[in-house]
PDB file of C-alpha atoms in Angstrom:
ATOM      1  CA  GLY A   1      17.872   2.112 -47.082  1.00 78.00           C
ATOM      2  CA  LYS A   2      20.465  -0.608 -46.933  1.00 90.00           C
ATOM      3  CA  ARG A   3      21.510  -0.365 -43.312  1.00 89.00           C
ATOM      4  CA  VAL A   4      20.223  -1.220 -39.867  1.00 87.00           C
ATOM      5  CA  GLU A   5      20.686   1.096 -36.934  1.00 83.00           C
ATOM      6  CA  MET A   6      20.457  -0.367 -33.407  1.00 77.00           C
ATOM      7  CA  LEU A   7      18.740   2.072 -31.072  1.00 75.00           C
ATOM      8  CA  LYS A   8      18.648   2.161 -27.282  1.00 73.00           C
ATOM      9  CA  THR A   9      15.355   4.037 -27.429  1.00 79.00           C
ATOM     10  CA  TYR A  10      11.781   3.311 -28.482  1.00 80.00           C
ATOM     11  CA  GLU A  11       9.786   6.172 -29.937  1.00 87.00           C
ATOM     12  CA  GLY A  12      12.437   8.514 -28.566  1.00 85.00           C
ATOM     13  CA  LYS A  13      12.297   7.141 -25.011  1.00 83.00           C
ATOM     14  CA  ASN A  14      14.946   5.154 -23.168  1.00 79.00           C
ATOM     15  CA  LEU A  15      12.945   2.344 -21.537  1.00 74.00           C
ATOM     16  CA  GLY A  16      15.773   1.372 -19.198  1.00 71.00           C
ATOM     17  CA  GLY A  17      17.082  -2.080 -18.610  1.00 65.00           C
ATOM     18  CA  ASP A  18      20.401  -3.588 -17.676  1.00 61.00           C
ATOM     19  CA  GLY A  19      22.355  -2.458 -20.712  1.00 61.00           C
ATOM     20  CA  THR A  20      21.824  -5.798 -22.465  1.00 64.00           C
ATOM     21  CA  VAL A  21      18.048  -5.913 -22.915  1.00 69.00           C
ATOM     22  CA  PRO A  22      15.436  -3.188 -22.416  1.00 70.00           C
ATOM     23  CA  ARG A  23      13.269  -3.408 -19.317  1.00 73.00           C
ATOM     24  CA  VAL A  24      10.179  -4.358 -21.348  1.00 76.00           C
ATOM     25  CA  SER A  25      12.050  -7.388 -22.712  1.00 75.00           C
ATOM     26  CA  ALA A  26      13.126  -8.498 -19.242  1.00 74.00           C
ATOM     27  CA  ILE A  27       9.567  -8.725 -17.845  1.00 75.00           C
ATOM     28  CA  PRO A  28       8.082 -12.202 -18.380  1.00 75.00           C
ATOM     29  CA  ILE A  29       4.902 -12.251 -20.469  1.00 78.00           C
ATOM     30  CA  GLU A  30       2.909 -13.656 -17.533  1.00 77.00           C
ATOM     31  CA  LEU A  31       3.761 -10.494 -15.558  1.00 75.00           C
ATOM     32  CA  SER A  32       2.837  -8.109 -18.383  1.00 75.00           C
ATOM     33  CA  ASP A  33      -0.049  -6.609 -16.397  1.00 78.00           C
ATOM     34  CA  ARG A  34       1.671  -7.038 -13.019  1.00 76.00           C
ATOM     35  CA  SER A  35       5.165  -5.610 -13.530  1.00 67.00           C
ATOM     36  CA  GLU A  36       5.191  -4.574  -9.848  1.00 71.00           C
ATOM     37  CA  GLN A  37       5.668  -8.275  -9.049  1.00 73.00           C
ATOM     38  CA  ALA A  38       8.875  -8.440 -11.079  1.00 72.00           C
ATOM     39  CA  MET A  39      12.212  -8.604  -9.271  1.00 73.00           C
ATOM     40  CA  TYR A  40      14.740  -5.865  -9.997  1.00 72.00           C
ATOM     41  CA  ALA A  41      18.472  -6.372  -9.514  1.00 73.00           C
ATOM     42  CA  GLY A  42      21.351  -4.007 -10.170  1.00 70.00           C
ATOM     43  CA  SER A  43      23.443  -6.420 -12.213  1.00 72.00           C
ATOM     44  CA  LYS A  44      24.220  -6.977 -15.878  1.00 70.00           C
ATOM     45  CA  HIS A  45      21.957  -9.436 -17.674  1.00 69.00           C
ATOM     46  CA  GLY A  46      24.748 -11.953 -18.240  1.00 72.00           C
ATOM     47  CA  SER A  47      25.652 -12.037 -14.522  1.00 77.00           C
ATOM     48  CA  LEU A  48      22.219 -12.269 -12.925  1.00 77.00           C
ATOM     49  CA  GLN A  49      22.784 -15.899 -11.971  1.00 80.00           C
ATOM     50  CA  ASN A  50      25.760 -14.785  -9.831  1.00 83.00           C
ATOM     51  CA  ALA A  51      24.207 -11.719  -8.194  1.00 83.00           C
ATOM     52  CA  ASP A  52      23.628 -12.151  -4.442  1.00 86.00           C
ATOM     53  CA  PRO A  53      20.266 -10.283  -4.407  1.00 85.00           C
ATOM     54  CA  VAL A  54      18.963 -12.521  -7.215  1.00 86.00           C
ATOM     55  CA  ILE A  55      20.111 -15.690  -5.475  1.00 88.00           C
ATOM     56  CA  ARG A  56      18.568 -14.478  -2.190  1.00 88.00           C
ATOM     57  CA  GLN A  57      15.241 -13.720  -3.967  1.00 85.00           C
ATOM     58  CA  LEU A  58      15.209 -17.104  -5.698  1.00 86.00           C
ATOM     59  CA  LYS A  59      16.020 -18.937  -2.466  1.00 88.00           C
ATOM     60  CA  GLY A  60      13.246 -17.054  -0.645  1.00 86.00           C
ATOM     61  CA  VAL A  61      10.691 -17.966  -3.301  1.00 84.00           C
ATOM     62  CA  LEU A  62      11.721 -21.623  -3.491  1.00 87.00           C
ATOM     63  CA  THR A  63      11.820 -22.159   0.283  1.00 86.00           C
ATOM     64  CA  GLY A  64       8.449 -20.433   0.842  1.00 80.00           C
ATOM     65  CA  PHE A  65       6.167 -22.780  -1.077  1.00 78.00           C
ATOM     66  CA  ASP A  66       5.116 -24.762   1.993  1.00 77.00           C
ATOM     67  CA  LEU A  67       4.414 -21.769   4.259  1.00 74.00           C
ATOM     68  CA  GLY A  68       0.784 -21.642   5.349  1.00 70.00           C
ATOM     69  CA  LEU A  69       0.446 -17.941   6.172  1.00 65.00           C
ATOM     70  CA  GLY A  70      -3.260 -18.412   6.864  1.00 62.00           C
ATOM     71  CA  ASP A  71      -2.278 -20.084  10.140  1.00 62.00           C
ATOM     72  CA  PHE A  72      -0.673 -16.819  11.286  1.00 59.00           C
ATOM     73  CA  ARG A  73      -3.163 -14.257  10.027  1.00 58.00           C
ATOM     74  CA  ASP A  74      -6.659 -13.420  11.130  1.00 50.00           C
ATOM     75  CA  ALA A  75      -9.357 -14.813   8.880  1.00 59.00           C
ATOM     76  CA  GLY A  76     -11.320 -11.676   8.156  1.00 79.00           C
ATOM     77  CA  MET A  77     -10.353  -8.272   6.915  1.00 84.00           C
ATOM     78  CA  VAL A  78     -11.577  -4.755   7.564  1.00 87.00           C
ATOM     79  CA  THR A  79     -12.097  -2.274   4.741  1.00 89.00           C
ATOM     80  CA  LEU A  80     -11.278   1.248   5.918  1.00 92.00           C
ATOM     81  CA  GLU A  81     -12.215   4.629   4.470  1.00 93.00           C
ATOM     82  CA  VAL A  82     -10.714   7.799   5.911  1.00 93.00           C
ATOM     83  CA  ASP A  83      -9.774  10.954   3.992  1.00 94.00           C
ATOM     84  CA  ASP A  84      -6.089  11.700   3.509  1.00 93.00           C
ATOM     85  CA  LEU A  85      -6.392  15.329   4.541  1.00 93.00           C
ATOM     86  CA  TYR A  86      -8.588  17.314   6.929  1.00 94.00           C
ATOM     87  CA  ALA A  87      -8.682  21.041   7.596  1.00 93.00           C
ATOM     88  CA  ASP A  88      -8.081  22.170  11.169  1.00 90.00           C
ATOM     89  CA  GLY A  89     -11.453  22.537  12.831  1.00 91.00           C
ATOM     90  CA  GLU A  90     -12.998  19.827  10.639  1.00 94.00           C
ATOM     91  CA  PRO A  91     -14.331  16.622  12.252  1.00 95.00           C
ATOM     92  CA  ILE A  92     -12.598  13.355  11.335  1.00 95.00           C
ATOM     93  CA  GLN A  93     -15.001  10.880   9.727  1.00 95.00           C
ATOM     94  CA  VAL A  94     -14.188   7.173   9.694  1.00 95.00           C
ATOM     95  CA  ARG A  95     -16.032   4.448   7.774  1.00 94.00           C
ATOM     96  CA  ALA A  96     -15.170   0.765   7.891  1.00 92.00           C
ATOM     97  CA  ARG A  97     -16.715  -2.508   6.823  1.00 90.00           C
ATOM     98  CA  PRO A  98     -15.838  -5.814   8.509  1.00 88.00           C
ATOM     99  CA  ALA A  99     -15.662  -9.087   6.572  1.00 81.00           C
ATOM    100  CA  ALA A 100     -18.117 -10.563   9.085  1.00 76.00           C
ATOM    101  CA  GLN A 101     -21.012  -8.091   8.981  1.00 76.00           C
ATOM    102  CA  ASP A 102     -22.077  -8.477  12.615  1.00 82.00           C
ATOM    103  CA  THR A 103     -18.629  -7.804  14.093  1.00 88.00           C
ATOM    104  CA  PRO A 104     -18.447  -4.541  16.067  1.00 91.00           C
ATOM    105  CA  LEU A 105     -15.493  -2.331  15.117  1.00 93.00           C
ATOM    106  CA  ALA A 106     -13.364   0.066  17.122  1.00 93.00           C
ATOM    107  CA  ALA A 107     -10.848   2.667  15.968  1.00 95.00           C
ATOM    108  CA  THR A 108      -7.775   4.079  17.651  1.00 95.00           C
ATOM    109  CA  ILE A 109      -6.047   7.249  16.445  1.00 95.00           C
ATOM    110  CA  TRP A 110      -2.483   8.284  17.309  1.00 95.00           C
ATOM    111  CA  ARG A 111      -0.717  11.523  16.506  1.00 94.00           C
ATOM    112  CA  SER A 112       2.618  10.865  14.817  1.00 92.00           C
ATOM    113  CA  GLY A 113       5.439  10.546  17.334  1.00 89.00           C
ATOM    114  CA  GLU A 114       3.158  10.145  20.349  1.00 91.00           C
ATOM    115  CA  ALA A 115       2.744   6.914  22.324  1.00 91.00           C
ATOM    116  CA  ASP A 116      -0.723   7.579  23.716  1.00 94.00           C
ATOM    117  CA  PRO A 117      -3.789   7.584  21.453  1.00 95.00           C
ATOM    118  CA  VAL A 118      -5.613  10.869  20.908  1.00 95.00           C
ATOM    119  CA  ALA A 119      -8.953   9.120  20.303  1.00 94.00           C
ATOM    120  CA  ARG A 120     -10.649   5.760  20.739  1.00 95.00           C
ATOM    121  CA  LEU A 121     -13.929   5.273  18.895  1.00 95.00           C
ATOM    122  CA  SER A 122     -16.650   2.656  18.762  1.00 94.00           C
ATOM    123  CA  LEU A 123     -18.119   2.555  15.275  1.00 92.00           C
ATOM    124  CA  SER A 124     -21.900   2.424  14.786  1.00 93.00           C
ATOM    125  CA  ALA A 125     -23.588   0.294  12.138  1.00 90.00           C
ATOM    126  CA  ASP A 126     -25.002   2.049   9.061  1.00 89.00           C
ATOM    127  CA  ASP A 127     -27.786   0.656   6.869  1.00 85.00           C
ATOM    128  CA  ASP A 128     -25.385  -0.292   4.052  1.00 85.00           C
ATOM    129  CA  GLY A 129     -23.173  -2.765   5.973  1.00 84.00           C
ATOM    130  CA  TRP A 130     -20.604  -0.117   6.827  1.00 92.00           C
ATOM    131  CA  GLN A 131     -19.869   1.209  10.303  1.00 93.00           C
ATOM    132  CA  SER A 132     -18.934   4.810  11.028  1.00 94.00           C
ATOM    133  CA  ALA A 133     -17.778   7.249  13.664  1.00 95.00           C
ATOM    134  CA  THR A 134     -16.797  10.897  13.877  1.00 95.00           C
ATOM    135  CA  THR A 135     -14.272  12.556  16.176  1.00 94.00           C
ATOM    136  CA  GLY A 136     -12.294  15.726  16.412  1.00 82.00           C
ATOM    137  CA  PRO A 137     -11.515  18.206  15.318  1.00 91.00           C
ATOM    138  CA  LEU A 138      -7.865  17.352  15.930  1.00 94.00           C
ATOM    139  CA  ASP A 139      -4.799  19.579  16.130  1.00 93.00           C
ATOM    140  CA  GLU A 140      -2.603  20.051  13.074  1.00 94.00           C
ATOM    141  CA  GLY A 141      -0.291  17.117  12.423  1.00 94.00           C
ATOM    142  CA  ALA A 142       0.093  13.643  10.980  1.00 95.00           C
ATOM    143  CA  TYR A 143      -2.033  10.826  12.368  1.00 95.00           C
ATOM    144  CA  ARG A 144      -2.312   7.043  12.177  1.00 95.00           C
ATOM    145  CA  ILE A 145      -5.624   5.196  12.538  1.00 94.00           C
ATOM    146  CA  VAL A 146      -6.181   1.487  13.190  1.00 93.00           C
ATOM    147  CA  VAL A 147      -9.652  -0.094  12.916  1.00 92.00           C
ATOM    148  CA  GLY A 148     -10.322  -3.663  13.976  1.00 88.00           C
ATOM    149  CA  GLY A 149     -12.642  -6.088  15.691  1.00 88.00           C
ATOM    150  CA  THR A 150     -12.610  -9.520  17.290  1.00 86.00           C
ATOM    151  CA  GLY A 151     -11.256 -12.166  14.895  1.00 81.00           C
ATOM    152  CA  LEU A 152     -10.436  -9.618  12.182  1.00 83.00           C
ATOM    153  CA  GLN A 153      -7.179  -8.417  10.713  1.00 82.00           C
ATOM    154  CA  ALA A 154      -7.104  -4.702  11.521  1.00 86.00           C
ATOM    155  CA  ALA A 155      -6.900  -2.065   8.791  1.00 88.00           C
ATOM    156  CA  GLU A 156      -4.524   0.860   9.143  1.00 91.00           C
ATOM    157  CA  ASP A 157      -4.189   4.187   7.361  1.00 93.00           C
ATOM    158  CA  ALA A 158      -2.699   7.634   7.826  1.00 94.00           C
ATOM    159  CA  PHE A 159      -4.078  11.137   7.436  1.00 94.00           C
ATOM    160  CA  ALA A 160      -3.050  14.709   8.134  1.00 94.00           C
ATOM    161  CA  VAL A 161      -4.745  17.726   9.643  1.00 95.00           C
ATOM    162  CA  VAL A 162      -3.553  21.036   8.182  1.00 94.00           C
ATOM    163  CA  GLU A 163      -4.279  24.695   8.753  1.00 88.00           C
ATOM    164  CA  ILE A 164      -6.304  26.197   5.947  1.00 83.00           C
ATOM    165  CA  PRO A 165      -5.642  29.939   5.904  1.00 81.00           C
ATOM    166  CA  GLY A 166      -8.732  32.145   5.866  1.00 72.00           C
ATOM    167  CA  ASP A 167      -9.619  34.309   2.889  1.00 53.00           C
ATOM    168  CA  GLY A 168      -9.007  37.459   4.925  1.00 51.00           C
ATOM    169  CA  ALA A 169     -12.664  38.498   4.841  1.00 49.00           C
TER     170      ALA A 169
END
């Protein structure tokens, strides 16, 4: 007709935002596919330049350009594969691949809340460039695993062991 209606929704959905512009309008075009890299602040659009979290973020970005983090991190990485969940009584299988193929890997497993490891494993080389090991079964609980080798940045993950009730047969 002859009128315009301003909506706070798009296709029936409220897309959020700061009350001035919708969230999709606040994300720069260069971050369209990487919105997780955007910075979120709980302040009205017109006051962002005065918001302490925004100023702190901006200062951190601007003062970090000359940091050479490579000087503080190990050169190579480890790729780690471990399932998220194991049944009680099931062995724990670990696979990892070092950046430098000939580097031997070792794994350490801790039960959540405990200081001493429950397992230490040396991984054996497979034909496909991966290394693997099996341990367990472990008691029910949450666990943390760290896999690393000389000159490599260790990989870390978590998994749980749960009781799977029987079928009663």
